[in-house]
Short mmCIF file of C-alpha atoms in Angstrom, two decimals:
data_model
loop_
_atom_site.label_atom_id
_atom_site.label_comp_id
_atom_site.label_asym_id
_atom_site.label_seq_id
_atom_site.Cartn_x
_atom_site.Cartn_y
_atom_site.Cartn_z
CA UNK A 1 4.39 15.59 12.49
CA UNK A 2 6.95 18.41 12.82
CA UNK A 3 9.97 18.53 10.59
CA UNK A 4 13.35 20.11 10.78
CA UNK A 5 12.29 23.36 9.15
CA UNK A 6 9.59 25.37 7.23
CA UNK A 7 8.57 24.39 3.70
CA UNK A 8 10.23 26.91 1.30
CA UNK A 9 7.45 26.52 -1.24
CA UNK A 10 4.69 27.66 1.19
CA UNK A 11 6.50 29.95 3.60
CA UNK A 12 5.86 33.71 3.57
CA UNK A 13 8.93 35.47 2.52
CA UNK A 14 10.21 38.06 4.87
CA UNK A 15 12.94 40.29 3.40
CA UNK A 16 15.75 41.81 5.48
CA UNK A 17 14.97 45.26 6.90
CA UNK A 18 16.67 48.34 5.69
CA UNK A 19 18.58 48.48 9.06
CA UNK A 20 19.84 44.98 8.46
CA UNK A 21 21.09 45.86 4.97
CA UNK A 22 22.82 48.99 6.37
CA UNK A 23 24.56 46.56 8.91
CA UNK A 24 25.74 44.39 6.03
CA UNK A 25 27.13 47.39 4.16
CA UNK A 26 29.03 48.42 7.29
CA UNK A 27 30.44 44.90 7.93
CA UNK A 28 31.02 43.85 4.25
CA UNK A 29 31.90 45.11 0.86
CA UNK A 30 30.27 45.51 -2.56
CA UNK A 31 31.08 43.09 -5.23
CA UNK A 32 30.01 43.10 -8.94
CA UNK A 33 30.09 40.12 -11.14
CA UNK A 34 29.19 39.82 -14.84
CA UNK A 35 26.76 37.45 -16.58
CA UNK A 36 28.22 33.95 -16.76
CA UNK A 37 30.68 34.54 -13.92
CA UNK A 38 30.63 32.19 -10.87
CA UNK A 39 30.11 33.61 -7.40
CA UNK A 40 30.91 30.20 -5.99
CA UNK A 41 31.31 26.57 -7.29
CA UNK A 42 30.24 23.32 -5.71
CA UNK A 43 32.92 22.31 -3.28
CA UNK A 44 33.96 25.80 -2.19
CA UNK A 45 33.70 26.58 1.49
CA UNK A 46 30.68 28.57 2.60
CA UNK A 47 32.76 31.40 3.93
CA UNK A 48 30.73 34.40 2.74
CA UNK A 49 27.19 35.69 3.12
CA UNK A 50 26.05 37.45 -0.11
CA UNK A 51 23.02 39.75 -0.34
CA UNK A 52 21.78 40.66 -3.80
CA UNK A 53 21.39 44.36 -4.36
CA UNK A 54 20.51 44.03 -8.03
CA UNK A 55 20.81 41.37 -10.81
CA UNK A 56 20.19 37.66 -10.72
CA UNK A 57 21.98 34.61 -9.56
CA UNK A 58 21.17 31.02 -10.68
CA UNK A 59 21.79 27.76 -8.78
CA UNK A 60 23.97 25.43 -10.87
CA UNK A 61 23.34 21.70 -10.86
CA UNK A 62 26.75 20.23 -9.91
CA UNK A 63 26.10 17.13 -11.99
CA UNK A 64 25.29 18.87 -15.26
CA UNK A 65 26.58 22.39 -15.05
CA UNK A 66 23.13 23.69 -15.98
CA UNK A 67 20.55 25.71 -14.08
CA UNK A 68 19.16 23.59 -11.30
CA UNK A 69 15.53 22.35 -11.51
CA UNK A 70 12.85 24.48 -13.19
CA UNK A 71 14.25 27.88 -12.46
CA UNK A 72 16.16 28.19 -9.21
CA UNK A 73 17.29 31.79 -9.13
CA UNK A 74 17.74 34.60 -6.66
CA UNK A 75 16.91 38.20 -7.29
CA UNK A 76 17.29 41.61 -5.44
CA UNK A 77 16.76 41.49 -1.66
CA UNK A 78 17.44 37.75 -1.55
CA UNK A 79 20.57 36.13 -0.21
CA UNK A 80 22.67 33.06 -0.98
CA UNK A 81 23.56 29.98 0.98
CA UNK A 82 22.10 27.16 2.92
CA UNK A 83 22.63 25.92 6.51
CA UNK A 84 26.20 24.84 5.85
CA UNK A 85 27.11 28.55 6.12
CA UNK A 86 26.82 28.33 9.94
CA UNK A 87 29.43 25.64 10.18
CA UNK A 88 31.70 26.74 7.29
CA UNK A 89 30.97 23.60 5.36
CA UNK A 90 31.22 23.27 1.62
CA UNK A 91 28.71 24.63 -0.97
CA UNK A 92 26.93 21.83 -2.85
CA UNK A 93 25.56 23.97 -5.66
CA UNK A 94 27.30 26.36 -7.82
CA UNK A 95 26.12 30.16 -8.02
CA UNK A 96 26.40 31.88 -11.33
CA UNK A 97 25.40 35.35 -12.48
CA UNK A 98 22.47 35.40 -15.00
CA UNK A 99 23.11 39.09 -15.65
CA UNK A 100 25.39 41.75 -14.25
CA UNK A 101 24.81 41.52 -10.43
CA UNK A 102 25.71 43.64 -7.62
CA UNK A 103 26.04 41.99 -4.12
CA UNK A 104 26.91 42.84 -0.47
CA UNK A 105 29.28 40.23 0.69
CA UNK A 106 30.23 39.76 4.42
CA UNK A 107 32.84 37.29 5.63
CA UNK A 108 31.34 34.49 7.74
CA UNK A 109 32.88 35.45 11.17
CA UNK A 110 31.59 39.02 10.75
CA UNK A 111 28.14 37.74 9.62
CA UNK A 112 27.88 35.31 12.62
CA UNK A 113 28.74 38.34 14.84
CA UNK A 114 26.09 40.34 13.22
CA UNK A 115 23.48 37.59 13.68
CA UNK A 116 24.41 37.27 17.29
CA UNK A 117 23.89 40.99 17.88
CA UNK A 118 20.71 41.46 15.68
CA UNK A 119 18.38 38.55 16.49
CA UNK A 120 15.58 39.75 14.10
CA UNK A 121 18.06 39.42 11.15
CA UNK A 122 19.30 36.12 12.51
CA UNK A 123 15.67 34.84 12.52
CA UNK A 124 15.04 35.71 8.95
CA UNK A 125 18.38 34.32 7.72
CA UNK A 126 18.29 31.00 9.66
CA UNK A 127 14.65 30.33 8.75
CA UNK A 128 15.54 30.63 4.98
CA UNK A 129 18.72 28.61 5.26
CA UNK A 130 17.05 25.78 7.10
CA UNK A 131 14.13 25.72 4.73
CA UNK A 132 16.51 25.45 1.79
CA UNK A 133 18.19 22.45 3.51
CA UNK A 134 14.79 20.83 3.99
CA UNK A 135 14.00 21.34 0.21
CA UNK A 136 17.27 19.76 -0.78
CA UNK A 137 16.58 16.70 1.45
CA UNK A 138 13.07 16.22 0.13
CA UNK A 139 14.15 16.60 -3.58
CA UNK A 140 17.34 14.55 -3.16
CA UNK A 141 19.20 17.57 -4.57
CA UNK A 142 22.90 17.43 -3.79
CA UNK A 143 26.46 17.32 -5.19
CA UNK A 144 26.87 14.08 -3.38
CA UNK A 145 25.84 10.94 -5.32
CA UNK A 146 25.57 7.47 -3.81
CA UNK A 147 25.39 4.52 -6.18
CA UNK A 148 24.66 1.02 -5.09
CA UNK A 149 23.46 1.44 -1.45
CA UNK A 150 21.08 -1.44 -2.07
CA UNK A 151 23.82 -3.97 -2.45
CA UNK A 152 26.89 -2.45 -0.73
CA UNK A 153 27.00 -2.24 3.07
CA UNK A 154 29.68 0.72 3.01
CA UNK A 155 27.49 2.84 0.73
CA UNK A 156 24.54 1.98 2.92
CA UNK A 157 26.47 3.12 6.04
CA UNK A 158 27.22 6.36 4.28
CA UNK A 159 23.57 6.76 3.34
CA UNK A 160 22.63 6.25 6.97
CA UNK A 161 25.24 8.71 8.21
CA UNK A 162 23.93 11.29 5.72
CA UNK A 163 20.31 10.71 6.61
CA UNK A 164 20.80 10.97 10.37
CA UNK A 165 22.89 14.15 9.96
CA UNK A 166 20.36 15.62 7.52
CA UNK A 167 22.91 15.90 4.73
CA UNK A 168 21.18 15.79 1.22
CA UNK A 169 22.35 13.09 -1.14
CA UNK A 170 21.30 11.81 -4.53
CA UNK A 171 20.89 8.05 -4.27
CA UNK A 172 20.96 5.76 -7.36
CA UNK A 173 20.51 2.06 -7.72
CA UNK A 174 22.90 0.08 -9.85
CA UNK A 175 20.38 -0.82 -12.45
CA UNK A 176 19.29 2.78 -13.12
CA UNK A 177 20.20 4.34 -16.44
CA UNK A 178 21.29 7.45 -14.71
CA UNK A 179 23.88 5.47 -12.55
CA UNK A 180 25.37 4.03 -15.79
CA UNK A 181 25.61 7.51 -17.26
CA UNK A 182 27.35 8.90 -14.15
CA UNK A 183 29.71 5.90 -14.16
CA UNK A 184 30.62 6.61 -17.74
CA UNK A 185 31.22 10.33 -17.05
CA UNK A 186 33.44 9.42 -14.15
CA UNK A 187 35.36 6.72 -16.06
CA UNK A 188 34.60 4.10 -13.48
CA UNK A 189 33.24 0.59 -14.00
CA UNK A 190 29.44 0.47 -14.61
CA UNK A 191 27.21 -1.29 -12.18
CA UNK A 192 29.66 -0.94 -9.36
CA UNK A 193 28.97 0.93 -6.03
CA UNK A 194 30.54 4.38 -5.81
CA UNK A 195 30.37 7.72 -4.10
CA UNK A 196 30.75 10.84 -6.40
CA UNK A 197 30.98 14.47 -5.54
CA UNK A 198 29.91 16.94 -8.25
CA UNK A 199 30.20 15.96 -11.84
CA UNK A 200 33.11 13.55 -11.77
CA UNK A 201 35.03 13.52 -8.48
CA UNK A 202 35.13 9.93 -7.30
CA UNK A 203 35.64 9.69 -3.51
CA UNK A 204 38.17 6.92 -2.97
CA UNK A 205 37.72 4.42 -0.01
CA UNK A 206 34.35 6.03 0.73
CA UNK A 207 33.27 5.98 4.32
CA UNK A 208 31.30 8.40 6.61
CA UNK A 209 34.53 9.99 7.63
CA UNK A 210 35.93 10.57 4.06
CA UNK A 211 32.50 11.99 3.05
CA UNK A 212 32.30 14.23 6.07
CA UNK A 213 35.77 15.44 5.30
CA UNK A 214 34.83 16.29 1.70
CA UNK A 215 31.79 18.23 3.05
CA UNK A 216 33.88 20.12 5.70
CA UNK A 217 32.10 18.54 8.66
CA UNK A 218 34.91 16.91 10.49
CA UNK A 219 36.99 19.97 11.68
CA UNK A 220 40.76 19.74 11.78
CA UNK A 221 42.14 20.78 15.08
CA UNK A 222 45.08 22.93 16.08
CA UNK A 223 46.81 21.10 18.96
CA UNK A 224 47.44 24.39 20.79
CA UNK A 225 43.78 25.55 20.45
CA UNK A 226 42.20 25.73 23.86
CA UNK A 227 38.49 25.63 24.22
CA UNK A 228 36.61 26.77 27.23
CA UNK A 229 34.57 23.59 27.24
CA UNK A 230 34.65 20.44 25.16
CA UNK A 231 31.43 18.55 24.90
CA UNK A 232 31.85 14.86 24.01
CA UNK A 233 28.63 13.46 22.65
CA UNK A 234 26.01 15.02 20.35
CA UNK A 235 22.81 13.56 21.62
CA UNK A 236 20.09 15.66 23.29
CA UNK A 237 22.14 16.43 26.44
CA UNK A 238 25.24 17.35 24.40
CA UNK A 239 23.37 19.43 21.97
CA UNK A 240 21.52 21.37 24.72
CA UNK A 241 24.91 21.96 26.49
CA UNK A 242 26.18 23.19 23.15
CA UNK A 243 23.27 25.76 22.81
CA UNK A 244 23.81 27.09 26.32
CA UNK A 245 27.55 27.21 26.06
CA UNK A 246 27.39 29.22 22.82
CA UNK A 247 24.77 31.54 24.13
CA UNK A 248 26.85 32.23 27.25
CA UNK A 249 29.78 33.21 25.13
CA UNK A 250 31.93 30.13 25.86
CA UNK A 251 34.31 28.73 23.20
CA UNK A 252 32.67 25.32 22.81
CA UNK A 253 33.35 22.39 20.55
CA UNK A 254 31.12 19.22 20.33
CA UNK A 255 32.61 15.94 19.25
CA UNK A 256 30.22 13.27 17.99
CA UNK A 257 31.31 9.85 16.59
CA UNK A 258 28.33 9.10 14.37
CA UNK A 259 25.40 11.48 14.10
CA UNK A 260 24.06 14.46 15.80
CA UNK A 261 21.10 13.15 17.89
CA UNK A 262 22.81 10.20 19.43
CA UNK A 263 20.56 7.31 20.26
CA UNK A 264 17.60 9.63 20.33
CA UNK A 265 18.34 10.37 16.69
CA UNK A 266 17.41 6.83 15.76
CA UNK A 267 13.85 7.39 16.96
CA UNK A 268 11.47 7.99 13.98
CA UNK A 269 8.87 9.79 16.25
CA UNK A 270 8.97 11.38 19.68
CA UNK A 271 5.47 12.35 20.85
CA UNK A 272 5.95 13.06 24.52
CA UNK A 273 8.32 15.97 24.25
CA UNK A 274 6.77 19.24 25.31
CA UNK A 275 6.13 21.71 22.49
CA UNK A 276 5.59 19.16 19.64
CA UNK A 277 1.97 18.01 19.99
CA UNK A 278 2.17 16.18 16.63
CA UNK A 279 5.46 14.67 17.35
CA UNK A 280 8.92 15.09 15.85
CA UNK A 281 11.76 12.64 14.92
CA UNK A 282 14.70 12.50 17.27
CA UNK A 283 17.02 13.47 14.31
CA UNK A 284 14.98 16.55 13.44
CA UNK A 285 14.76 17.71 17.03
CA UNK A 286 18.54 17.59 17.60
CA UNK A 287 19.21 19.05 14.12
CA UNK A 288 17.19 22.11 15.19
CA UNK A 289 19.32 22.26 18.40
CA UNK A 290 22.44 21.86 16.38
CA UNK A 291 21.55 24.83 14.15
CA UNK A 292 20.61 26.84 17.24
CA UNK A 293 24.09 26.11 18.81
CA UNK A 294 25.95 27.00 15.54
CA UNK A 295 24.14 30.25 15.55
CA UNK A 296 25.79 31.16 18.83
CA UNK A 297 29.19 30.01 17.58
CA UNK A 298 29.45 26.50 18.94
CA UNK A 299 31.34 24.20 16.51
CA UNK A 300 30.52 20.53 15.83
CA UNK A 301 33.02 17.81 14.55
CA UNK A 302 31.31 14.69 13.03
CA UNK A 303 32.20 11.97 12.87
CA UNK A 304 35.10 12.03 15.33
CA UNK A 305 35.40 9.51 18.17
CA UNK A 306 37.08 10.16 21.51
CA UNK A 307 39.55 7.35 22.28
CA UNK A 308 41.45 8.60 25.33
CA UNK A 309 41.37 11.30 27.98
CA UNK A 310 44.43 12.97 29.69
CA UNK A 311 44.63 15.67 32.33
CA UNK A 312 47.78 17.72 32.07
CA UNK A 313 49.67 19.31 34.89
CA UNK A 314 48.15 22.81 34.11
CA UNK A 315 44.67 21.26 34.71
CA UNK A 316 43.55 21.27 31.03
CA UNK A 317 41.92 18.29 29.61
CA UNK A 318 43.21 16.60 26.37
CA UNK A 319 41.02 14.34 24.30
CA UNK A 320 42.81 12.04 21.85
CA UNK A 321 40.67 10.90 18.95
CA UNK A 322 40.73 7.54 17.26
CA UNK A 323 42.84 8.97 14.41
CA UNK A 324 45.50 10.37 16.72
CA UNK A 325 44.35 14.01 16.54
CA UNK A 326 44.11 15.89 19.82
CA UNK A 327 42.07 18.76 21.18
CA UNK A 328 41.98 20.35 24.62
CA UNK A 329 39.74 22.41 26.95
CA UNK A 330 39.59 23.84 30.37
CA UNK A 331 36.39 21.94 31.21
CA UNK A 332 34.84 18.76 29.85
CA UNK A 333 31.19 17.73 29.61
CA UNK A 334 30.65 14.02 29.13
CA UNK A 335 27.48 13.47 27.13
CA UNK A 336 28.38 10.28 25.28
CA UNK A 337 25.04 8.52 26.24
CA UNK A 338 24.48 4.85 25.72
CA UNK A 339 24.32 2.54 22.82
CA UNK A 340 22.14 -0.50 22.14
CA UNK A 341 23.85 -3.64 23.28
CA UNK A 342 25.04 -6.15 20.77
CA UNK A 343 23.15 -9.47 21.02
CA UNK A 344 25.19 -12.54 21.82
CA UNK A 345 24.52 -14.32 18.58
CA UNK A 346 26.81 -15.88 16.14
CA UNK A 347 27.37 -13.88 12.95
CA UNK A 348 25.89 -10.72 14.27
CA UNK A 349 28.81 -8.51 13.23
CA UNK A 350 28.88 -10.20 9.82
CA UNK A 351 25.36 -8.94 9.17
CA UNK A 352 25.56 -5.42 10.55
CA UNK A 353 24.53 -3.04 7.92
CA UNK A 354 23.56 -5.96 5.78
CA UNK A 355 20.25 -6.90 7.57
CA UNK A 356 21.08 -5.97 11.24
CA UNK A 357 20.33 -2.29 12.01
CA UNK A 358 20.44 -0.17 15.24
CA UNK A 359 18.30 2.68 13.95
CA UNK A 360 14.95 2.86 12.11
CA UNK A 361 14.89 5.89 9.84
CA UNK A 362 13.80 6.58 6.32
CA UNK A 363 17.18 5.19 5.10
CA UNK A 364 16.77 1.80 6.70
CA UNK A 365 13.14 1.55 5.82
CA UNK A 366 14.02 1.67 2.10
CA UNK A 367 15.65 -1.75 2.45
CA UNK A 368 12.63 -3.56 3.94
CA UNK A 369 9.70 -2.30 1.91
CA UNK A 370 6.97 -4.93 1.47
CA UNK A 371 8.92 -7.56 3.51
CA UNK A 372 8.60 -9.11 6.95
CA UNK A 373 10.55 -7.01 9.50
CA UNK A 374 11.68 -7.80 13.06
CA UNK A 375 12.13 -5.37 15.89
CA UNK A 376 13.85 -6.42 19.06
CA UNK A 377 13.21 -4.40 22.32
CA UNK A 378 10.58 -3.46 24.76
CA UNK A 379 11.16 0.31 25.15
CA UNK A 380 9.66 3.33 23.54
CA UNK A 381 12.32 3.38 20.73
CA UNK A 382 11.45 -0.11 19.75
CA UNK A 383 7.79 0.63 19.87
CA UNK A 384 8.12 3.72 17.68
CA UNK A 385 10.36 1.85 15.29
CA UNK A 386 7.70 -0.77 14.82
CA UNK A 387 5.06 1.69 14.23
CA UNK A 388 7.19 3.59 11.72
CA UNK A 389 8.29 0.50 9.81
CA UNK A 390 4.71 -0.78 9.61
CA UNK A 391 3.97 1.99 7.10
CA UNK A 392 6.00 0.30 4.37
CA UNK A 393 6.74 -3.29 5.67
CA UNK A 394 4.47 -6.17 4.94
CA UNK A 395 4.39 -7.14 8.62
CA UNK A 396 6.32 -6.08 11.74
CA UNK A 397 7.20 -8.72 14.53
CA UNK A 398 8.14 -7.03 17.80
CA UNK A 399 10.15 -9.51 20.02
CA UNK A 400 10.00 -8.78 23.69
CA UNK A 401 11.89 -10.87 26.40
CA UNK A 402 9.49 -10.01 29.16
CA UNK A 403 5.85 -10.97 29.89
CA UNK A 404 4.49 -7.50 29.06
CA UNK A 405 5.39 -3.96 28.01
CA UNK A 406 3.78 -2.19 31.01
CA UNK A 407 7.05 -1.37 32.90
CA UNK A 408 9.08 -0.40 29.87
CA UNK A 409 6.91 1.34 27.33
CA UNK A 410 4.46 4.30 27.43
CA UNK A 411 0.94 3.22 27.64
CA UNK A 412 -0.27 5.16 24.54
CA UNK A 413 2.32 3.36 22.47
CA UNK A 414 1.47 -0.11 23.76
CA UNK A 415 -2.18 0.46 22.82
CA UNK A 416 -1.23 1.47 19.28
CA UNK A 417 1.00 -1.55 18.81
CA UNK A 418 -1.70 -4.02 20.08
CA UNK A 419 -4.30 -2.41 17.80
CA UNK A 420 -2.23 -2.33 14.63
CA UNK A 421 -3.22 -5.03 12.09
CA UNK A 422 0.36 -5.37 10.68
CA UNK A 423 2.13 -5.65 14.02
CA UNK A 424 2.48 -8.74 16.18
CA UNK A 425 4.04 -8.70 19.65
CA UNK A 426 5.76 -11.81 20.62
CA UNK A 427 6.32 -11.89 24.39
CA UNK A 428 9.03 -13.93 26.10
CA UNK A 429 10.84 -14.30 22.73
CA UNK A 430 14.41 -14.06 21.48
CA UNK A 431 16.51 -14.64 18.41
CA UNK A 432 18.55 -17.81 18.34
CA UNK A 433 20.15 -17.86 14.90
CA UNK A 434 20.82 -15.62 11.86
CA UNK A 435 20.65 -16.99 8.32
CA UNK A 436 22.03 -15.82 4.95
CA UNK A 437 25.17 -15.45 3.00
CA UNK A 438 26.35 -11.93 2.10
CA UNK A 439 23.01 -10.44 3.26
CA UNK A 440 20.54 -11.55 6.01
CA UNK A 441 17.66 -13.52 4.78
CA UNK A 442 16.12 -15.04 7.86
CA UNK A 443 16.25 -15.65 11.58
CA UNK A 444 15.30 -18.45 13.98
CA UNK A 445 13.15 -17.37 17.04
CA UNK A 446 12.60 -19.06 20.32
CA UNK A 447 9.21 -18.16 21.74
CA UNK A 448 8.25 -19.65 25.16
CA UNK A 449 4.61 -20.15 24.05
CA UNK A 450 5.61 -22.08 20.97
CA UNK A 451 6.32 -25.78 20.94
CA UNK A 452 9.63 -25.39 19.16
CA UNK A 453 11.83 -22.63 17.65
CA UNK A 454 10.51 -21.24 14.36
CA UNK A 455 11.89 -19.20 11.43
CA UNK A 456 10.95 -15.84 9.88
CA UNK A 457 12.23 -15.06 6.40
CA UNK A 458 13.32 -11.44 6.77
CA UNK A 459 16.12 -9.23 5.48
CA UNK A 460 15.83 -6.56 8.24
CA UNK A 461 16.25 -6.94 11.97
CA UNK A 462 16.24 -3.78 14.19
CA UNK A 463 18.10 -4.29 17.59
CA UNK A 464 16.90 -1.87 20.24
CA UNK A 465 17.79 -3.46 23.47
CA UNK A 466 19.84 -2.69 26.49
CA UNK A 467 21.89 0.44 27.36
CA UNK A 468 25.64 0.15 27.23
CA UNK A 469 27.36 3.44 28.34
CA UNK A 470 30.07 4.87 26.22
CA UNK A 471 32.74 5.46 28.90
CA UNK A 472 35.77 3.43 27.93
CA UNK A 473 37.53 6.51 26.57
CA UNK A 474 37.53 8.23 30.02
CA UNK A 475 40.77 6.47 30.97
CA UNK A 476 39.91 5.93 34.64
CA UNK A 477 39.85 9.74 35.34
CA UNK A 478 36.39 9.50 36.74
CA UNK A 479 34.57 6.96 39.00
CA UNK A 480 32.07 4.66 37.26
CA UNK A 481 29.39 2.51 38.88
CA UNK A 482 29.23 -1.22 38.27
CA UNK A 483 27.37 -0.82 35.05
CA UNK A 484 29.98 1.60 33.61
CA UNK A 485 27.88 4.78 34.12
CA UNK A 486 29.52 7.98 35.39
CA UNK A 487 29.00 8.69 39.13
CA UNK A 488 28.32 12.29 39.95
CA UNK A 489 27.14 14.52 42.80
CA UNK A 490 27.05 13.35 46.41
CA UNK A 491 28.04 9.89 45.46
CA UNK A 492 31.60 11.10 44.64
CA UNK A 493 31.69 14.25 46.74
CA UNK A 494 30.86 16.51 43.79
CA UNK A 495 30.04 20.04 44.22
CA UNK A 496 26.83 19.69 42.18
CA UNK A 497 24.61 17.01 40.71
CA UNK A 498 26.66 16.77 37.56
CA UNK A 499 30.22 17.10 38.94
CA UNK A 500 32.23 13.88 38.72
CA UNK A 501 35.05 12.68 40.96
CA UNK A 502 37.49 14.69 38.76
CA UNK A 503 37.10 18.56 39.19
CA UNK A 504 36.38 20.05 35.69
CA UNK A 505 34.63 17.01 34.32
CA UNK A 506 30.85 16.96 34.27
CA UNK A 507 28.54 14.29 33.13
CA UNK A 508 24.96 14.70 31.82
CA UNK A 509 22.30 12.65 30.22
CA UNK A 510 21.91 8.91 29.80
CA UNK A 511 25.79 8.38 30.60
CA UNK A 512 25.26 9.67 34.09
CA UNK A 513 24.47 7.16 36.78
CA UNK A 514 21.06 7.70 38.18
CA UNK A 515 19.75 9.85 35.40
CA UNK A 516 16.29 9.55 34.10
CA UNK A 517 16.68 8.06 30.57
CA UNK A 518 14.31 10.34 28.71
CA UNK A 519 14.94 13.05 26.06
CA UNK A 520 13.41 15.86 28.08
CA UNK A 521 15.62 14.94 31.09
CA UNK A 522 18.74 14.83 29.00
CA UNK A 523 17.93 18.27 27.43
CA UNK A 524 17.37 19.68 30.87
CA UNK A 525 20.64 18.30 32.30
CA UNK A 526 22.55 19.59 29.30
CA UNK A 527 21.03 23.05 29.61
CA UNK A 528 21.69 23.30 33.41
CA UNK A 529 25.23 21.88 33.38
CA UNK A 530 26.70 24.95 31.58
CA UNK A 531 26.05 27.15 34.63
CA UNK A 532 28.14 24.74 36.71
CA UNK A 533 30.81 24.88 34.04
CA UNK A 534 30.75 28.61 34.38
CA UNK A 535 31.26 28.39 38.04
CA UNK A 536 34.24 25.98 37.63
CA UNK A 537 35.81 28.23 34.98
CA UNK A 538 35.37 31.39 37.06
CA UNK A 539 36.78 29.75 40.11
CA UNK A 540 39.77 28.65 38.07
CA UNK A 541 40.72 32.14 36.93
#
């Protein structure tokens, strides 16, 4: 299966060409640092691109202050940084000179401009930066340490947020000796859940938002900053719109409330998307698109939730976020997609992130290894989740309300499920009760073919049913259908298929009434809508 980037250990290294280095010299400046001096420390913002002319730089483990791993150094013709450079996030490894080192340093805005004008250089830089991020993810190499995700739902939620956004973390269980050593170094109680940045910075009241803030992901807004287009929603449609908006020179901002990838990001494997014959996870697919969009200058703010929409007298759109912050734009693309519906079962909210999950990724799979697992749903996402979880679970039970999967799931996937020895499909079945104290430990199932309800002892249930549109925040500015989906095109007198009843607001992807609920369709709509945004903006000038 395809992944988010090349493997740094096996990829053929391609150095920057002489013309690229000449462009760096023209745009930047020469800097010399002595042995032992820091070029950057963990926690600094990635605001410079540094190319080594001579000398040697070592990566510094933020938890020990020593050289990372078994010799992570950079020499002449190499350059510093990982993918956080594109967004201006923070550096998670220190950079220290091993010997006297001469560098060419270019400020981030100037470097992004160079990359937009010299695509061959951009390709080399992004390939390396993305590969470094993959390496960090695979090794669990990070300045961010999570302790106790196995027992604390808040830490578990942060772990899921990091995993879905491809943020590297180091995860320790409470009973590991290393966790005790970290707690001692940070002067916190041993065997207590915690989130730590670097060697001793304890993040208070940890949550996805506080972690994102520490990593520089959740962008603070200037209230008078006017974007050409604001894209609300970071699923396939929103990311595609972000790529095209940036490539067309529009000032664009994407707001996403949880993870880039949206509902598609919860899919462990997408096999029917063109160009990926061996499949790719939804999160990796959308992460690639995010990197592509950032290369063109589009910015992403995660996790930020839109709470209210206003249209001002001058025609601009103002989005108020759930924390009271406000941002505005001349045009708005609604790409908020749908979310899985909550089941009408007692205690459901009590067990969310403590046995009830709405995504099946590597993070969630850790908590159900060698146990009975239940997946609820009859669509492709539920089927792929069952296949993915069957790799590590003792057995997977797929609960389907209908009599068959023919109308809701791809044929190839149904065949695989039916043939798998550790997957059982229960048709005309549903959950009736949840059991457990602090954590889920079992469920009661009603199955029409059974004589009476029966129980499965499980600590993991994956809910992947229904499609509830995320449209409450639109504040009645656009027409919705009876299901809450945004009406567009001829149905509301729109000038094109994506125009809503309010000029300047466009809707794409799953949130749009009548759209085909597939990743490829969402990507296509997000790509095309930007040309319609251009038409609107040009007519408005």
